[in-house]
Coordinates of C-alpha atoms in Angstrom, one line a residue:
X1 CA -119.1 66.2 120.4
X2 CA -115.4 65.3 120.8
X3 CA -116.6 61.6 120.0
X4 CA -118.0 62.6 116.9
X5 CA -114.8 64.7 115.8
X6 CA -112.8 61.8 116.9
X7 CA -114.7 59.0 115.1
X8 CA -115.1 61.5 112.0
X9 CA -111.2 62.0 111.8
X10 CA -110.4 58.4 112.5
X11 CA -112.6 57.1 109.3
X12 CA -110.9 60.0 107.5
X13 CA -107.6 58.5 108.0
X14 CA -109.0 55.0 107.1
X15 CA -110.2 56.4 103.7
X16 CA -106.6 58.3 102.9
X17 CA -104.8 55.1 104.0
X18 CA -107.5 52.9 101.2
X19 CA -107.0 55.8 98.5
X20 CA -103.0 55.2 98.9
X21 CA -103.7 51.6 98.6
X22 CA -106.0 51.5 96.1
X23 CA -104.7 54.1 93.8
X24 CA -102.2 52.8 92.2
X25 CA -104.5 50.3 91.0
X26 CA -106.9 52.6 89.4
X27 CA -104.1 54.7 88.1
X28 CA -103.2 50.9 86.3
X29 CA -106.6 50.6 85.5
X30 CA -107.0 54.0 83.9
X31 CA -104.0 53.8 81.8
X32 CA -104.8 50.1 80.5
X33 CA -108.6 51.7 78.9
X34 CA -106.7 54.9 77.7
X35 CA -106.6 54.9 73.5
X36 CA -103.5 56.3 71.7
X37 CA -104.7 59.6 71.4
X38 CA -104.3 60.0 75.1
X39 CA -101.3 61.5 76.4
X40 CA -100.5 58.8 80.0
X41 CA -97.3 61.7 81.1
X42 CA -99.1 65.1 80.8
X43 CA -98.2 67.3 83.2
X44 CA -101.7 67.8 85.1
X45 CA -103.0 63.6 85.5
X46 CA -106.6 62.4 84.0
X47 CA -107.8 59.6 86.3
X48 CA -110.5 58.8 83.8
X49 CA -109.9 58.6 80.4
X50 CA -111.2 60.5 78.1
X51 CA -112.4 58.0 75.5
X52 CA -112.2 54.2 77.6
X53 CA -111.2 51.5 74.8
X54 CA -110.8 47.8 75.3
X55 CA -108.4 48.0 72.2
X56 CA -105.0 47.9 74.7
X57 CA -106.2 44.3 75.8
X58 CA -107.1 42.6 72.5
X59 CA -103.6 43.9 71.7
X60 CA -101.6 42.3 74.3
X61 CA -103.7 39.2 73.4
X62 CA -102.1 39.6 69.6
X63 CA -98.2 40.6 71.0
X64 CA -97.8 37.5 73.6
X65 CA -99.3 34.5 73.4
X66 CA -101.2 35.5 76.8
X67 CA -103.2 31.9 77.1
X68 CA -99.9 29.8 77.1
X69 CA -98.3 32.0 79.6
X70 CA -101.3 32.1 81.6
X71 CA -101.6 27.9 81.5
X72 CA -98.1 28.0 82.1
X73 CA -98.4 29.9 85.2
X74 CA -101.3 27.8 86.4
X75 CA -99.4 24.4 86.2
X76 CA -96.8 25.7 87.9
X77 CA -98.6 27.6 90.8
X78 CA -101.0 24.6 91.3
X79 CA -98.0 22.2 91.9
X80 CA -96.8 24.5 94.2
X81 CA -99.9 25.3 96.7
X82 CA -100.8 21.3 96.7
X83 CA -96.6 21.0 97.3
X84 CA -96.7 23.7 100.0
X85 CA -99.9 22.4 101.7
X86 CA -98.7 18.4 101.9
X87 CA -95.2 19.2 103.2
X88 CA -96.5 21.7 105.9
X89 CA -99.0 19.4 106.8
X90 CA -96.7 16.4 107.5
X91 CA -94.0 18.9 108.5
X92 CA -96.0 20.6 111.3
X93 CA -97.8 17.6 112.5
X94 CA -95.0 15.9 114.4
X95 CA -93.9 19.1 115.6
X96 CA -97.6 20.8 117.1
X97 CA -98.9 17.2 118.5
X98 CA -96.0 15.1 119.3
X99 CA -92.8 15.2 121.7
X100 CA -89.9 14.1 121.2
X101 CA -85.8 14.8 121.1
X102 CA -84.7 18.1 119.8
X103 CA -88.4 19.3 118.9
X104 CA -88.0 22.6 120.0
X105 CA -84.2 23.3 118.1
X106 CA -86.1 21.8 114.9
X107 CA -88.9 24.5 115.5
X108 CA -86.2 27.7 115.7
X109 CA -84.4 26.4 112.9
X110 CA -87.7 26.5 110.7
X111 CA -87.9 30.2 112.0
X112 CA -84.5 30.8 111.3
X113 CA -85.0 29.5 107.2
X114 CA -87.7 32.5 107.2
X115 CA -84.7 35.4 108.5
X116 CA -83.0 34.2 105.2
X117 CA -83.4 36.1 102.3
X118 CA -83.8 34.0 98.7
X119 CA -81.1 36.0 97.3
X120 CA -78.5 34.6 99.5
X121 CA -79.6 31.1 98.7
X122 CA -80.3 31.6 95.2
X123 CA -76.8 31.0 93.5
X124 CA -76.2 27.4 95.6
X125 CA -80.0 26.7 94.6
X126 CA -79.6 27.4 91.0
X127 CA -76.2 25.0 91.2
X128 CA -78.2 22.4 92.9
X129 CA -80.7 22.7 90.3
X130 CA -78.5 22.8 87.2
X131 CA -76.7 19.4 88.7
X132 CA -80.0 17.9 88.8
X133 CA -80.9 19.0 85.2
X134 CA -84.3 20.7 86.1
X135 CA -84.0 23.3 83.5
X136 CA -86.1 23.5 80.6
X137 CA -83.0 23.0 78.5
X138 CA -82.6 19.8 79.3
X139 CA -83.8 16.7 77.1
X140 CA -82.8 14.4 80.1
X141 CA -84.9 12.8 82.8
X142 CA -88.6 14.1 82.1
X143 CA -88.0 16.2 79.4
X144 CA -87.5 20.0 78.3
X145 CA -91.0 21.1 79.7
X146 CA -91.7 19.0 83.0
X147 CA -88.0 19.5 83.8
X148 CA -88.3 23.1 83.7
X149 CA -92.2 22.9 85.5
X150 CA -90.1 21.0 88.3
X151 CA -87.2 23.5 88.5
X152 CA -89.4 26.2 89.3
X153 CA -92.1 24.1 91.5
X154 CA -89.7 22.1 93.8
X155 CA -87.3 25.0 95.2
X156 CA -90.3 26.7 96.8
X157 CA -92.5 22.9 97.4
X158 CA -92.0 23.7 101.1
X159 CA -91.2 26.8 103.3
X160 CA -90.7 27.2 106.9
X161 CA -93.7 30.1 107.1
X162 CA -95.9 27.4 105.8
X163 CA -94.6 25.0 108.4
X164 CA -94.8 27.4 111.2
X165 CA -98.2 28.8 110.2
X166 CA -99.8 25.3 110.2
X167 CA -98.3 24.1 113.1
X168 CA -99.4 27.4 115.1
X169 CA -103.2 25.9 113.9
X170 CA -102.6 22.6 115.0
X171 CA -101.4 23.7 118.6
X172 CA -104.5 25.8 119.1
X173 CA -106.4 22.1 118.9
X174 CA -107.5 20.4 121.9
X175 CA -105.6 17.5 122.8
X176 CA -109.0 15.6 123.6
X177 CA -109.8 15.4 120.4
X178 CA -106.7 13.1 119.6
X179 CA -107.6 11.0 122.8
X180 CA -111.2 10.1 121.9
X181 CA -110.2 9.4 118.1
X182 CA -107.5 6.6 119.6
X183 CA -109.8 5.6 121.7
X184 CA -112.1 4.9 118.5
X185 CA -108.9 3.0 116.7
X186 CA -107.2 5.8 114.7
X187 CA -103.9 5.6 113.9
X188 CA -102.0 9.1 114.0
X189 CA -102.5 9.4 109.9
X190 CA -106.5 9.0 110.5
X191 CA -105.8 11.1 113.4
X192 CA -104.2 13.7 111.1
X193 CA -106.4 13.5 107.9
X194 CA -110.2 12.7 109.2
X195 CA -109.7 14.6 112.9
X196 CA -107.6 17.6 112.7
X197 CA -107.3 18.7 108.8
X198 CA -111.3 19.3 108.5
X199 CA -110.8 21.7 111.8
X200 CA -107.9 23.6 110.1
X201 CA -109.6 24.1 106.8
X202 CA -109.6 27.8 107.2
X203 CA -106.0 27.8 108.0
X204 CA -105.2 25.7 105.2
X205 CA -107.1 28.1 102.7
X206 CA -105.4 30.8 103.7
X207 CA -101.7 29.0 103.3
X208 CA -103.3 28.3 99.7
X209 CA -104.0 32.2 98.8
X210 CA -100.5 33.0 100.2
X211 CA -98.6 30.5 98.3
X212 CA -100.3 31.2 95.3
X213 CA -100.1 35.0 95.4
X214 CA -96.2 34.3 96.2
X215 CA -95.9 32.1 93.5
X216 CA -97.8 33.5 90.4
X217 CA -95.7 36.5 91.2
X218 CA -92.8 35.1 90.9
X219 CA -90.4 36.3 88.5
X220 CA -86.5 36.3 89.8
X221 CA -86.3 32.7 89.8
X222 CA -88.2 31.7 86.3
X223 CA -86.0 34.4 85.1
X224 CA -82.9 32.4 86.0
X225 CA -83.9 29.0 85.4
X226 CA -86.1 29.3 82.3
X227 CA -84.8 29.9 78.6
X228 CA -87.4 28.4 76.7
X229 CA -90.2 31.6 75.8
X230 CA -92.4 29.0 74.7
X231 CA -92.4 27.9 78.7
X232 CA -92.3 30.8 80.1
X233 CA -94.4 32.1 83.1
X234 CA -96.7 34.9 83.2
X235 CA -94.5 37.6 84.6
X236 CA -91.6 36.7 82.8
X237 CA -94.1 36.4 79.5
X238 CA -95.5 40.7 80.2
X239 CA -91.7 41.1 79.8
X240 CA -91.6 41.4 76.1
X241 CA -94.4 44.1 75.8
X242 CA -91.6 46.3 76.5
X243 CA -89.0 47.1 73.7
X244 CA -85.3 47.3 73.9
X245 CA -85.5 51.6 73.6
X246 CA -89.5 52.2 74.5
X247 CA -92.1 50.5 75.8
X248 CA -96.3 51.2 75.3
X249 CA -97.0 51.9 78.7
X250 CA -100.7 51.1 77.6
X251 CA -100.3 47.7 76.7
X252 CA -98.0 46.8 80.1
X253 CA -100.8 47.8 82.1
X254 CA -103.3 45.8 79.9
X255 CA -101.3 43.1 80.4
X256 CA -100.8 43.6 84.2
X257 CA -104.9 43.7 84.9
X258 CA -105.3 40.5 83.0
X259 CA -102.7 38.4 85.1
X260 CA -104.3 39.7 88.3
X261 CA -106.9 38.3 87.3
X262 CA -106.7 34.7 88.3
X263 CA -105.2 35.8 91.7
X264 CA -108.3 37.9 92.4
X265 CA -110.8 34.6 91.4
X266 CA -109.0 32.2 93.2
X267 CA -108.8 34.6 96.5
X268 CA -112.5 35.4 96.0
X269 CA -113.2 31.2 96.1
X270 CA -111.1 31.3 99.0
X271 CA -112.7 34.1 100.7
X272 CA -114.8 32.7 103.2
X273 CA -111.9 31.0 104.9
X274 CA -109.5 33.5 104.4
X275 CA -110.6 35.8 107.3
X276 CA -110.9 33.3 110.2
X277 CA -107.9 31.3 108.9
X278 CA -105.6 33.9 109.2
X279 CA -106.3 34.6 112.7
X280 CA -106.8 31.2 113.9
X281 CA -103.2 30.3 112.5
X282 CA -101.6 33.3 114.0
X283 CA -102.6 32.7 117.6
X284 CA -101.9 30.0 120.0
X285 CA -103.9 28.8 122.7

């Protein structure tokens, strides 16, 4: 009997904790398929509305010029997973399966980059970036548009979670599987790419959902570098549904559903991996 009361009350907490995660969601939801006739603010809340219209979304479609924004965001998230998962790759290789000098300071100090919040970096970054001429304002080196796609993709190419998440992979490997591939004539790049990178395919998925969830998000930095609206990215793009003294509340959360959209597709074609790759990558031994 206790077991039962205990088991019952447990998957009752588990359901309160999904409704407080979940909610806001469907609150989002709700309000995106609500017409104009319904009031969002009244003082008792309708979950469902009362008459659901898909008119919020063809609008936001008319406002912004969703599809540009959208591509936009997809260049520049797709540079930066295949960015993020080459670096950490070659980053944490040396450090998981090799020894050498000063291999374990080099592994703190990739810790220490993640205690570091971007704000404190973000001034020096945005100098280092301006010097460089990676805005979209400027004609030089690439041009306007790939100068701005690289100011926003190279800052964040590589990051020291990434590094330490793949090297954590890599260490869980055992070492016998190097020895018989030299045996067979592999250098350490066949080693890397034909032995070790099909085992850590999981972990390397799960790098790719992070990254892009991280990135497609992103709005502080495009924010600063990016002037251009014609280039902007998605998040900085929902930012003119809103007016300078009201904003339709209806149409923001429209918006909003539609750019989680790609993020929930390209986490579903990850989802196999996702599980087992964030556990494998976490643990060592």
């Amino acid at each position: 009997m206790m077991t039962s009361l205990k088991k019952t009350g447990v998957y009752a907490l588990l359901i309160m904790l999904c409704l407080l995660a979940v909610g806001p969601f469907l609150w989002l939801l709700s309000t995106a398929l609500k017409s104009s006739d319904e009031n969002i603010f009244s003082a008792i809340p309708q979950l469902l509305p009362q008459t659901p219209t898909l008119d919020n979304f063809a609008e936001v479609l008319k406002k912004i010029p969703m599809l540009r924004y959208v591509a936009n965001s997809l260049i520049v998230t797709g540079l930066t997973v295949v960015l993020n998962l080459v670096f950490s790759v070659l980053a944490a290789y040396p450090l998981a399966r090799m020894r050498f000098f000063g291999q374990k300071a080099m592994i703190l100090t990739v810790l220490a980059t993640m205690m570091i919040p971007f704000q404190v970096i973000m001034v020096p970054l945005y100098l280092i970036v301006l010097k460089m001429g990676l805005v979209d304002s400027n004609p030089d080196l690439f041009g306007p548009v790939a100068n701005g796609w690289l100011g926003l993709v190279l800052p964040f190419a590589i990051s020291g979670f990434g590094i330490f998440f793949v090297q954590q992979a890599l260490v869980s490997l055992p070492k016998e599987l190097e020895e018989c591939a030299m045996l067979d004539g592999c250098n350490s790049f066949q080693i890397l790419t034909r032995v070790l990178l099909p085992l850590i395919g999981p972990t390397l998925a799960t790098l790719a959902v992070f990254t892009f969830m991280s990135a497609w998000g992103e709005f502080l930095w495009p924010s600063i570098v990016q002037s251009e609206p014609d280039q902007f990215l998605l998040p900085l793009g929902l930012i003119q549904l809103q007016g300078t003294f009201s904003a339709n509340w209806r149409l923001i959360a429209a918006g909003t559903i539609l750019s989680m959209l790609p993020i929930l597709a390209f986490f579903l074609l990850l989802q196999r991996y996702f599980v087992s790759g964030s556990l494998g990558g976490s643990v060592k031994g």
